Coordinates of C-alpha atoms in Angstrom, one line a residue:
Chain X
X20 CA -5.5 26.6 31.8
X21 CA -4.9 23.5 32.7
X22 CA -2.2 21.7 30.6
X23 CA -0.7 23.4 27.9
X24 CA -2.5 22.4 24.8
X25 CA 0.1 20.1 21.4
X26 CA -0.4 23.3 18.0
X27 CA 2.4 21.6 16.4
X28 CA -0.4 21.0 13.9
X29 CA -1.5 24.2 13.7
X30 CA -0.3 27.1 10.9
X31 CA -2.6 30.0 11.6
X32 CA -3.7 31.8 15.2
X33 CA -6.8 32.8 13.8
X34 CA -7.9 32.3 10.7
X35 CA -8.8 34.3 8.4
X36 CA -12.4 34.3 6.1
X37 CA -11.5 31.2 3.3
X38 CA -9.7 29.2 5.5
X39 CA -10.7 26.2 7.8
X40 CA -9.3 23.3 9.0
X41 CA -9.6 19.9 8.2
X42 CA -8.9 16.7 9.2
X43 CA -7.1 14.0 7.4
X44 CA -6.2 10.6 7.8
X45 CA -3.3 8.3 6.4
X46 CA -1.5 4.9 7.4
X47 CA 0.6 7.2 9.6
X48 CA -2.0 8.6 11.6
X49 CA -4.6 11.7 11.7
X50 CA -3.7 14.9 10.6
X51 CA -5.1 18.7 10.8
X52 CA -4.8 20.6 7.0
X53 CA -6.0 23.6 6.0
X54 CA -8.4 24.6 3.1
X55 CA -7.3 28.1 1.7
X56 CA -9.7 30.0 -0.3
X57 CA -8.6 33.2 -1.7
X58 CA -9.8 35.3 -4.9
X59 CA -7.2 35.0 -7.6
X60 CA -8.2 38.6 -9.1
X61 CA -10.1 42.1 -7.6
X62 CA -13.6 41.4 -9.4
X63 CA -14.4 44.2 -11.9
X64 CA -17.4 44.3 -14.1
X65 CA -16.5 42.4 -17.0
X66 CA -15.0 39.3 -14.7
X67 CA -15.6 36.0 -16.1
X68 CA -15.9 33.3 -12.6
X69 CA -13.5 30.6 -12.4
X70 CA -12.0 27.7 -10.0
X71 CA -9.0 27.0 -9.5
X72 CA -7.4 24.8 -7.5
X73 CA -3.5 23.7 -6.0
X74 CA -2.1 21.7 -3.4
X75 CA -0.9 17.8 -5.0
X76 CA -4.4 17.2 -5.0
X77 CA -5.5 13.4 -6.1
X78 CA -8.5 12.6 -8.8
X79 CA -11.4 11.8 -6.2
X80 CA -10.1 15.2 -4.5
X81 CA -10.7 17.2 -7.2
X82 CA -13.6 16.1 -8.1
X83 CA -14.7 16.4 -4.6
X84 CA -13.6 20.2 -4.6
X85 CA -15.0 20.6 -7.9
X86 CA -18.9 19.0 -6.2
X87 CA -17.5 22.0 -3.2
X88 CA -17.7 24.4 -5.5
X89 CA -21.1 23.9 -7.5
X90 CA -23.2 23.1 -4.1
X91 CA -21.8 26.3 -2.5
X92 CA -23.0 28.3 -5.2
X93 CA -26.5 27.0 -5.5
X94 CA -26.1 27.3 -1.9
X95 CA -25.4 31.2 -2.0
X96 CA -28.2 31.6 -4.7
X97 CA -30.6 29.9 -2.4
X98 CA -29.6 31.0 1.0
X99 CA -27.7 34.2 0.0
X100 CA -29.5 35.3 -3.5
X101 CA -28.1 39.4 -2.6
X102 CA -24.2 37.5 -2.8
X103 CA -23.2 37.7 -6.3
X104 CA -20.1 36.9 -5.0
X105 CA -20.0 33.8 -7.4
X106 CA -21.2 35.6 -10.6
X107 CA -17.8 36.9 -10.9
X108 CA -14.8 36.4 -8.5
X109 CA -12.2 34.2 -9.7
X110 CA -11.4 31.4 -7.4
X111 CA -8.4 30.2 -6.0
X112 CA -8.4 27.1 -3.8
X113 CA -5.1 25.1 -2.5
X114 CA -4.5 22.5 -0.1
X115 CA -0.7 23.2 1.9
X116 CA 1.7 21.7 2.4
X117 CA 2.0 22.3 -1.6
X118 CA 4.8 19.0 -1.8
X119 CA 2.5 16.7 -0.3
X120 CA 0.2 15.0 -2.4
X121 CA -3.5 13.9 -1.2
X122 CA -6.6 12.8 -1.7
X123 CA -10.3 11.6 -0.8
X124 CA -13.3 12.5 -0.3
X125 CA -13.8 13.9 3.2
X126 CA -12.6 17.2 2.5
X127 CA -15.4 18.3 1.2
X128 CA -17.4 19.8 3.8
X129 CA -14.3 21.4 4.8
X130 CA -13.9 22.7 1.6
X131 CA -17.3 23.9 0.9
X132 CA -17.1 25.9 3.9
X133 CA -13.5 27.5 3.0
X134 CA -16.0 29.0 -0.5
X135 CA -18.7 30.0 0.9
X136 CA -16.0 31.4 4.2
X137 CA -14.6 33.1 1.3
X138 CA -17.6 34.5 -0.5
X139 CA -19.7 35.4 2.7
X140 CA -16.4 37.5 3.8
X141 CA -16.8 35.9 7.2
X142 CA -14.3 33.8 9.2
X143 CA -15.1 30.5 10.1
X144 CA -15.5 30.5 14.5
X145 CA -12.3 29.6 15.8
X146 CA -11.8 26.0 17.2
X147 CA -13.4 24.3 14.8
X148 CA -12.4 21.2 12.8
X149 CA -14.8 19.5 10.3
X150 CA -14.5 16.3 8.3
X151 CA -17.7 14.8 6.1
X152 CA -17.7 13.5 2.4
X153 CA -20.2 16.2 0.6
X154 CA -23.2 15.5 -2.2
X155 CA -24.2 17.6 -4.3
X156 CA -27.8 18.2 -2.8
X157 CA -25.3 18.7 0.6
X158 CA -25.6 15.7 2.3
X159 CA -22.6 14.3 4.6
X160 CA -21.4 11.3 4.0
X161 CA -19.4 8.7 6.2
X162 CA -15.9 9.4 6.7
X163 CA -12.7 6.9 7.5
X164 CA -9.6 7.5 10.9
X165 CA -12.8 8.6 13.3
X166 CA -10.1 8.1 16.0
X167 CA -6.8 9.6 13.8
X168 CA -8.8 12.6 13.2
X169 CA -9.8 12.8 17.0
X170 CA -6.5 12.4 18.9
X171 CA -5.3 14.8 15.4
X172 CA -7.9 17.8 16.2
X173 CA -7.1 17.8 19.7
X174 CA -3.4 17.9 18.8
X175 CA -3.7 21.1 16.8
X176 CA -5.9 22.4 20.0
X177 CA -9.2 22.8 18.5
X178 CA -12.3 22.3 21.2
X179 CA -15.4 21.4 19.0
X180 CA -15.3 18.6 15.5
X181 CA -17.8 18.3 12.9
X182 CA -19.4 15.0 12.1
X183 CA -21.3 13.2 9.6
X184 CA -23.9 12.0 11.8
X185 CA -23.5 8.4 10.4
X186 CA -20.3 8.2 12.4
X187 CA -21.2 8.7 15.8
X188 CA -20.8 5.4 16.3
X189 CA -17.4 5.6 15.9
X190 CA -16.9 8.5 18.3
X191 CA -19.3 6.3 20.9
X192 CA -16.4 4.0 21.1
X193 CA -13.8 6.1 21.1
X194 CA -11.9 5.8 25.0
X195 CA -13.1 9.2 26.8
X196 CA -9.4 10.1 27.4
X197 CA -9.0 11.0 23.8
X198 CA -12.8 12.8 23.8
X199 CA -12.2 14.9 26.6
X200 CA -12.2 18.7 26.0
X201 CA -13.9 18.0 22.4
X202 CA -17.4 18.5 21.5
X203 CA -19.1 16.7 18.1
X204 CA -21.0 17.5 16.4
X205 CA -23.2 15.3 14.0
X206 CA -24.9 16.5 10.5
X207 CA -26.8 15.0 8.4
X208 CA -26.6 17.6 5.7
X209 CA -24.3 20.9 5.4
X210 CA -27.0 23.5 6.4
X211 CA -25.9 22.3 9.7
X212 CA -22.4 22.1 9.2
X213 CA -23.0 25.8 8.3
X214 CA -25.0 26.7 11.9
X215 CA -22.4 26.0 13.5
X216 CA -19.4 27.3 11.8
X217 CA -20.7 30.4 11.3
X218 CA -23.7 31.1 13.9
X219 CA -23.8 34.6 13.6
X220 CA -25.2 34.9 9.9
X221 CA -27.9 34.4 8.8
X222 CA -29.8 32.1 6.0
X223 CA -32.4 34.0 4.1
X224 CA -34.4 30.5 3.7
Chain Y
X6 CA 38.1 42.5 2.9
X7 CA 38.9 39.5 4.6
X8 CA 38.7 36.4 2.3
X9 CA 38.0 36.5 -1.1
X10 CA 34.0 35.3 -1.6
X11 CA 33.2 31.7 -3.6
X12 CA 31.2 33.5 -6.1
X13 CA 31.0 30.6 -9.1
X14 CA 27.2 29.9 -8.8
X15 CA 27.0 34.3 -8.9
X16 CA 25.0 34.6 -12.2
X17 CA 24.4 38.1 -11.6
X18 CA 26.5 41.2 -10.0
X19 CA 23.5 43.2 -9.9
X20 CA 20.1 42.2 -10.5
X21 CA 17.7 43.8 -12.4
X22 CA 13.9 43.9 -11.7
X23 CA 12.4 41.1 -11.3
X24 CA 15.3 38.4 -11.2
X25 CA 15.4 37.8 -7.2
X26 CA 17.9 34.3 -5.9
X27 CA 16.6 31.3 -4.1
X28 CA 18.7 28.6 -2.7
X29 CA 17.9 24.9 -3.7
X30 CA 18.8 21.7 -2.1
X31 CA 19.2 18.1 -3.9
X32 CA 20.9 15.0 -2.1
X33 CA 24.3 16.6 -4.0
X34 CA 24.0 19.0 -2.1
X35 CA 22.6 23.0 -2.1
X36 CA 23.1 25.9 -4.6
X37 CA 21.7 29.1 -5.7
X38 CA 18.7 29.9 -8.2
X39 CA 17.8 32.6 -9.4
X40 CA 14.3 33.1 -10.3
X41 CA 13.3 35.5 -13.4
X42 CA 10.0 37.5 -14.1
X43 CA 10.0 39.5 -17.0
X44 CA 7.1 41.6 -19.4
X45 CA 6.3 39.0 -21.7
X46 CA 4.7 42.0 -24.1
X47 CA 4.7 45.4 -24.2
X48 CA 1.4 46.7 -22.1
X49 CA -0.9 48.2 -23.9
X50 CA -4.8 49.4 -23.7
X51 CA -5.9 46.3 -24.8
X52 CA -3.6 43.7 -23.4
X53 CA -5.2 40.9 -21.5
X54 CA -3.3 39.3 -18.1
X55 CA -1.1 36.3 -18.4
X56 CA 1.1 34.1 -16.7
X57 CA 3.7 31.5 -18.3
X58 CA 6.1 29.7 -16.9
X59 CA 9.6 27.1 -18.1
X60 CA 12.5 25.8 -16.8
X61 CA 11.3 22.4 -16.4
X62 CA 9.4 23.1 -13.2
X63 CA 7.6 19.9 -12.1
X64 CA 4.3 19.5 -10.5
X65 CA 4.7 21.1 -7.7
X66 CA 7.2 23.6 -8.2
X67 CA 4.0 25.1 -11.2
X68 CA 1.2 25.2 -8.5
X69 CA 3.8 26.7 -6.1
X70 CA 4.2 29.5 -9.3
X71 CA 1.0 29.3 -9.5
X72 CA 0.4 30.3 -6.0
X73 CA 2.6 32.8 -6.0
X74 CA 1.3 34.7 -8.9
X75 CA -2.0 34.3 -7.2
X76 CA -0.9 35.8 -4.2
X77 CA 1.4 39.0 -5.7
X78 CA -1.7 39.6 -7.6
X79 CA -3.8 39.9 -4.1
X80 CA -0.8 41.9 -2.3
X81 CA -1.0 44.2 -4.8
X82 CA -4.1 45.2 -5.0
X83 CA -3.6 45.1 -1.3
X84 CA -0.8 47.1 -0.2
X85 CA 0.0 49.1 -3.8
X86 CA -4.1 50.0 -4.8
X87 CA -3.2 52.3 -7.3
X88 CA -0.9 49.9 -8.9
X89 CA -2.5 47.9 -12.0
X90 CA 0.5 45.8 -13.0
X91 CA -1.3 42.4 -13.5
X92 CA -4.1 43.8 -14.8
X93 CA -2.9 44.2 -17.9
X94 CA 0.2 42.2 -17.7
X95 CA 1.7 39.1 -20.0
X96 CA 4.0 38.0 -17.0
X97 CA 6.6 35.3 -18.0
X98 CA 9.0 33.3 -15.0
X99 CA 12.0 31.4 -15.7
X100 CA 13.9 29.4 -13.5
X101 CA 17.0 28.7 -15.1
X102 CA 19.6 26.9 -16.4
X103 CA 16.4 25.4 -18.7
X104 CA 17.6 21.3 -18.8
X105 CA 17.5 20.7 -15.3
X106 CA 14.1 19.5 -13.8
X107 CA 13.4 21.1 -10.1
X108 CA 10.8 20.8 -8.0
X109 CA 8.9 21.2 -5.1
X110 CA 7.9 24.0 -3.2
X111 CA 10.3 25.9 -1.7
X112 CA 10.6 28.9 -3.8
X113 CA 7.5 29.9 -2.9
X114 CA 9.0 33.3 -1.6
X115 CA 11.5 33.5 -3.9
X116 CA 8.6 33.5 -7.0
X117 CA 6.7 35.7 -5.1
X118 CA 9.2 38.6 -4.9
X119 CA 10.3 38.1 -8.5
X120 CA 6.7 38.7 -9.4
X121 CA 6.2 42.0 -7.5
X122 CA 10.0 43.3 -7.9
X123 CA 9.0 43.1 -11.6
X124 CA 5.6 44.8 -11.1
X125 CA 6.9 47.1 -9.0
X126 CA 9.8 47.5 -11.2
X127 CA 12.3 48.2 -8.3
X128 CA 15.2 45.5 -7.8
X129 CA 15.6 43.4 -4.7
X130 CA 17.9 44.5 -2.1
X131 CA 21.2 43.1 -2.6
X132 CA 22.9 40.2 -1.1
X133 CA 20.3 38.5 0.0
X134 CA 18.6 34.9 -1.0
X135 CA 15.4 33.3 0.0
X136 CA 13.6 29.9 1.3
X137 CA 10.3 29.3 1.8
X138 CA 7.2 27.8 1.0
X139 CA 3.9 29.8 0.5
X140 CA 0.5 30.0 1.4
X141 CA -2.1 31.0 -0.5
X142 CA -2.8 33.6 2.6
X143 CA 1.3 34.5 2.8
X144 CA 2.4 32.4 5.6
X145 CA 5.4 30.8 4.7
X146 CA 6.0 27.3 5.6
X147 CA 9.1 25.1 7.1
X148 CA 11.1 23.8 4.0
X149 CA 14.3 21.2 4.3
X150 CA 17.7 21.0 3.5
X151 CA 18.7 24.5 6.3
X152 CA 22.4 23.0 6.4
X153 CA 23.2 23.0 2.3
X154 CA 21.2 26.4 1.3
X155 CA 23.1 28.0 3.7
X156 CA 26.1 26.9 2.6
X157 CA 25.5 27.3 -1.1
X158 CA 24.0 31.3 0.0
X159 CA 27.7 32.0 1.6
X160 CA 28.8 29.9 -1.5
X161 CA 27.5 33.4 -4.2
X162 CA 28.4 35.7 -1.8
X163 CA 25.5 37.3 -0.6
X164 CA 24.9 38.0 3.2
X165 CA 21.4 38.1 4.5
X166 CA 19.5 34.6 4.4
X167 CA 15.7 34.8 4.4
X168 CA 14.3 31.5 5.9
X169 CA 10.5 30.5 7.9
X170 CA 10.3 31.1 10.9
X171 CA 9.9 27.6 11.7
X172 CA 13.2 26.8 10.4
X173 CA 15.0 28.7 13.3
X174 CA 15.8 25.4 15.4
X175 CA 17.8 24.2 12.3
X176 CA 19.8 27.1 11.9
X177 CA 20.1 27.3 15.6
X178 CA 22.1 23.6 15.7
X179 CA 24.0 25.1 12.1
X180 CA 28.0 25.2 13.5
X181 CA 29.3 28.7 13.5
X182 CA 31.9 28.5 11.5
X183 CA 29.2 28.0 8.5
X184 CA 26.9 31.1 9.9
X185 CA 29.7 33.2 10.1
X186 CA 29.3 36.6 8.6
X187 CA 25.6 35.2 7.4
X188 CA 22.4 37.6 9.1
X189 CA 19.6 35.1 8.5
X190 CA 15.8 36.4 9.2
X191 CA 13.3 34.0 10.3
X192 CA 9.6 35.0 9.0
X193 CA 6.2 34.1 10.0
X194 CA 4.5 35.6 6.8
X195 CA 5.4 37.0 3.7
X196 CA 4.9 40.5 4.6
X197 CA 7.4 40.2 6.4
X198 CA 10.2 39.2 3.3
X199 CA 8.7 41.6 1.9
X200 CA 10.1 43.9 4.5
X201 CA 13.5 42.7 4.2
X202 CA 14.0 42.5 0.5
X203 CA 12.4 45.9 -0.3
X204 CA 13.0 48.5 2.4
X205 CA 12.7 51.8 0.4
X206 CA 9.2 50.7 -0.4
X207 CA 5.9 51.8 1.6
X208 CA 3.2 49.3 1.8
X209 CA -0.5 50.9 2.3
X210 CA -1.6 49.2 5.1
Chain O
X16 CA 42.7 29.7 -50.0
X17 CA 44.4 26.4 -49.4
X18 CA 42.6 23.2 -48.1
X19 CA 39.1 23.0 -49.2
X20 CA 36.5 23.7 -46.8
X21 CA 34.2 20.9 -45.4
X22 CA 30.7 21.5 -47.0
X23 CA 28.5 19.2 -46.4
X24 CA 26.6 20.1 -43.1
X25 CA 26.4 23.3 -44.8
X26 CA 22.7 23.9 -46.0
X27 CA 22.5 27.2 -47.0
X28 CA 25.2 29.3 -49.1
X29 CA 23.9 32.8 -47.9
X30 CA 21.5 32.8 -45.5
X31 CA 18.4 35.2 -45.5
X32 CA 17.2 36.8 -42.4
X33 CA 15.3 34.3 -40.2
X34 CA 17.9 31.4 -40.6
X35 CA 20.5 31.5 -38.1
X36 CA 23.6 28.2 -37.9
X37 CA 23.5 27.0 -34.6
X38 CA 26.1 24.1 -33.4
X39 CA 24.4 21.1 -31.2
X40 CA 26.0 18.4 -29.9
X41 CA 25.6 14.6 -29.1
X42 CA 27.5 11.4 -27.9
X43 CA 28.1 10.8 -31.6
X44 CA 29.8 13.9 -32.3
X45 CA 29.2 17.9 -33.4
X46 CA 27.3 19.3 -36.3
X47 CA 26.0 22.3 -37.3
X48 CA 22.1 23.2 -38.0
X49 CA 19.6 26.1 -38.8
X50 CA 17.3 27.6 -37.0
X51 CA 14.5 29.2 -39.7
X52 CA 11.7 31.9 -38.7
X53 CA 9.2 32.9 -41.0
X54 CA 6.2 35.1 -41.2
X55 CA 3.1 32.3 -41.2
X56 CA 1.0 34.6 -42.4
X57 CA 0.8 38.0 -44.5
X58 CA 0.8 40.1 -41.3
X59 CA -3.0 42.7 -42.2
X60 CA -4.3 45.5 -39.7
X61 CA -5.9 42.9 -37.9
X62 CA -3.3 40.4 -37.8
X63 CA -3.1 38.6 -34.4
X64 CA 0.3 37.7 -32.5
X65 CA 1.6 34.1 -32.4
X66 CA 4.8 31.3 -32.2
X67 CA 4.3 28.5 -34.3
X68 CA 7.9 26.1 -33.2
X69 CA 8.0 22.5 -35.7
X70 CA 11.3 20.5 -35.8
X71 CA 10.4 17.5 -32.9
X72 CA 11.8 20.5 -30.7
X73 CA 11.9 18.1 -26.9
X74 CA 10.6 20.2 -24.2
X75 CA 13.9 21.6 -22.8
X76 CA 14.1 23.2 -26.5
X77 CA 10.0 23.8 -26.3
X78 CA 10.8 25.8 -23.7
X79 CA 13.9 27.6 -24.7
X80 CA 12.6 28.8 -28.1
X81 CA 9.5 30.4 -25.5
X82 CA 12.1 32.3 -24.0
X83 CA 14.0 33.1 -26.7
X84 CA 10.2 34.0 -28.2
X85 CA 10.3 36.5 -24.8
X86 CA 12.8 38.3 -24.9
X87 CA 13.0 38.6 -28.5
X88 CA 10.3 40.9 -28.3
X89 CA 11.5 42.6 -24.8
X90 CA 14.5 43.2 -27.0
X91 CA 13.1 45.0 -29.5
X92 CA 10.4 46.9 -27.3
X93 CA 14.0 48.4 -26.1
X94 CA 16.2 48.6 -28.5
X95 CA 14.3 49.0 -31.8
X96 CA 11.1 50.9 -30.4
X97 CA 9.5 52.0 -33.3
X98 CA 10.0 48.2 -35.3
X99 CA 6.2 47.0 -34.5
X100 CA 6.7 43.5 -35.8
X101 CA 6.4 41.8 -33.1
X102 CA 2.4 42.9 -31.9
X103 CA 1.4 41.7 -35.1
X104 CA 3.4 38.8 -36.6
X105 CA 2.5 35.1 -36.4
X106 CA 6.2 33.5 -36.3
X107 CA 6.7 30.1 -37.2
X108 CA 10.1 29.1 -35.8
X109 CA 11.7 25.0 -37.8
X110 CA 14.3 23.8 -37.0
X111 CA 15.4 21.1 -39.8
X112 CA 16.0 18.0 -40.4
X113 CA 12.1 17.6 -39.3
X114 CA 12.4 13.7 -38.1
X115 CA 15.4 14.1 -36.0
X116 CA 14.5 14.9 -32.4
X117 CA 16.4 17.7 -30.6
X118 CA 16.4 19.1 -27.5
X119 CA 18.7 21.1 -25.1
X120 CA 18.9 24.5 -23.9
X121 CA 22.1 25.5 -25.9
X122 CA 20.0 26.9 -29.3
X123 CA 19.1 30.0 -27.2
X124 CA 21.6 32.6 -28.8
X125 CA 20.6 31.0 -31.8
X126 CA 16.5 31.2 -32.3
X127 CA 16.7 34.5 -30.6
X128 CA 19.2 35.7 -33.4
X129 CA 16.7 34.3 -36.0
X130 CA 13.7 35.7 -34.6
X131 CA 15.4 38.7 -34.5
X132 CA 16.9 38.9 -37.9
X133 CA 12.9 38.1 -38.6
X134 CA 11.7 41.7 -37.4
X135 CA 14.7 43.4 -38.0
X136 CA 14.5 41.6 -42.6
X137 CA 18.1 41.8 -41.8
X138 CA 20.3 38.5 -42.1
X139 CA 23.2 38.4 -40.0
X140 CA 26.8 38.2 -40.8
X141 CA 28.1 35.4 -42.7
X142 CA 30.2 33.0 -41.3
X143 CA 29.4 32.7 -37.6
X144 CA 28.0 29.4 -35.4
X145 CA 26.7 30.4 -31.9
X146 CA 26.0 28.3 -28.5
X147 CA 24.4 28.8 -26.2
X148 CA 21.9 29.3 -23.2
X149 CA 19.8 32.5 -23.2
X150 CA 17.9 33.1 -19.5
X151 CA 15.1 35.8 -19.7
X152 CA 17.2 38.6 -18.8
X153 CA 19.2 37.9 -21.6
X154 CA 22.3 36.8 -19.5
X155 CA 24.4 34.2 -21.5
X156 CA 25.0 30.4 -19.5
X157 CA 27.5 27.8 -20.5
X158 CA 27.3 25.0 -22.8
X159 CA 28.7 21.4 -23.0
X160 CA 30.7 20.1 -26.0
X161 CA 32.8 23.1 -27.0
X162 CA 34.9 20.3 -28.8
X163 CA 32.7 18.6 -31.0
X164 CA 30.5 22.2 -31.6
X165 CA 34.0 24.1 -33.3
X166 CA 34.8 20.8 -34.7
X167 CA 31.1 20.9 -36.6
X168 CA 31.7 24.8 -36.9
X169 CA 35.0 24.4 -38.7
X170 CA 33.6 21.5 -41.2
X171 CA 31.0 24.0 -41.7
X172 CA 32.7 26.4 -43.2
X173 CA 32.4 29.4 -40.2
X174 CA 35.0 31.3 -39.3
X175 CA 33.7 33.0 -36.4
X176 CA 31.8 31.0 -33.6
X177 CA 29.6 32.4 -30.3
X178 CA 31.1 31.3 -27.7
X179 CA 29.5 32.2 -23.8
X180 CA 32.1 33.3 -21.7
X181 CA 31.5 31.1 -19.3
X182 CA 33.3 28.9 -21.6
X183 CA 36.2 30.4 -22.6
X184 CA 38.7 27.8 -20.4
X185 CA 36.4 24.5 -22.9
X186 CA 38.1 26.9 -25.2
X187 CA 41.5 27.4 -24.1
X188 CA 42.2 23.4 -23.4
X189 CA 41.2 22.5 -27.4
X190 CA 44.5 22.0 -29.3
X191 CA 45.2 24.3 -31.8
X192 CA 44.8 22.4 -34.8
X193 CA 41.1 22.6 -34.1
X194 CA 41.3 26.0 -33.2
X195 CA 43.4 27.1 -36.6
X196 CA 41.4 29.4 -38.6
X197 CA 38.7 30.1 -36.8
X198 CA 37.8 33.1 -34.5
X199 CA 35.9 33.1 -30.9
X200 CA 33.8 35.2 -29.3
X201 CA 33.1 35.0 -25.6
X202 CA 29.6 36.5 -24.9
X203 CA 28.2 37.5 -20.9
X204 CA 25.0 38.7 -22.2
X205 CA 22.8 38.6 -26.0
X206 CA 23.2 42.1 -26.5
X207 CA 27.0 41.2 -27.2
X208 CA 25.3 39.0 -29.1
X209 CA 24.1 41.1 -31.4
X210 CA 26.8 43.2 -32.2
X211 CA 28.8 40.5 -33.3
X212 CA 25.9 39.4 -36.0
X213 CA 24.5 42.9 -36.6
X214 CA 27.6 45.0 -36.5
X215 CA 25.5 47.5 -39.0
X216 CA 22.3 48.1 -37.2
X217 CA 22.4 50.1 -33.9
X218 CA 20.3 50.3 -31.1
X219 CA 18.6 52.4 -29.7
X220 CA 20.1 52.3 -26.4

């Protein structure tokens, strides 16, 4: 309906469980990027949990993925106590494209959502992209490149973007033609991300 | 039949299970290269799985091999659930020639096919070379050097080349004399590679 | 018979099982070098297999030794299935002299032969030196320095040299006075090396 969407950045038409669209930003402009989490080995009775990552991640992003992993385990234990996925799972998280170095903390919410989507075996709502640094307790912190990321999200054909609440002023300053057709969601804590992305899932508490 | 094929790049006449021809590309031109996967030790009841690689692989290619290994395990569990190879196998993947540093993500489909060929103890169809970056979920991503790789494939005497679907335009632009005698296969997902290379094998799903 | 042979490079008069003469090549000329493999610990019922190497080996040569080890295990399992040496043996491979840095892939056939000689407790035929890169499947690849290595072999008093088949043209170009008294053996696969070096041993298949 209406004018065609640009989809050149769109790697997936439908994302399977474990795959979430994030937004990155460089001096060259913004881009969408996917975070993929999959099970590294079939789970058996004597499986040991482990976490492996690839995608030429820099030191900050490696730490960020490690925060996402710790937070995801705590989140599951708290909100889905009957789910024992992380007790046994060998998880492999990858960020295509494999030759492009990536860094920065702003994929925190995306990596966490990717891990939770895998653990819950539930795909994220279609049409959502997100950006936000995460702390170990689930606080979502301000990121850079709101304008570039918004343009990239639009180009990728999504209609919902999840931003840190502390970036609301950056959004408000964007010209209307950039914001047209996009619904922003401003979140202060990870729980709010979860409710946007997995609307059908009921958290225990 | 007809003019002789160049075969100077051809290391194997017939490839055993575990050996697959890939295509690489440098500023000096294209070249074919083999990926070899073999069993590192005889499998016994108490064998533990492991993955070892050699061939002066750079960081991106090491990660790429790790993605290929994770993906191959998931692929086998999904499509050949009765096959328990990766539960026990100590796999060694090598990329000759051993003194030549190699890097980049574009051997993803080749490394995966090498691992699956070993796991299934089935040689690949003769006359196939391939190139393509692989993501953890099996999506095949665009690569560079289509022209150089096509020339290298031809020189190596193969008649089928598997390319990422997103490289179709690069192929279309090649002059007819380069494409002559070659059949390209454009794939968006790894499953399509598998069907070209192992036409006789039936996937469960 | 005739003029005395130079023997300054000759470290062993008779080589025990596990010791094989290779040939190396630098900008300074060629030299013979020995590869020594010995048992690191006495084998007992609960011995675990391991592989340790010394001799200031560079990255490529380390990988090459690792390929030799993997290949040797597969070779024994295939051709001498009743021999369980590698299931229990802690193997130590050393390349004297210990202070000299060494690198490159061309000791592949030599290291493999050293390991097999130890596993089979059989010394190699006297008077043989060899050079050749090995792939994981046993293919022998081209090496450099044929002229320098030939001179070094002669100086060390051997009369047989094993070369990769793909180096035959390099040999053919050598002047007759260098080749005099030497018998070259050109091999495409490791099995052919084995037959030259261990003529009395019967392979199963």
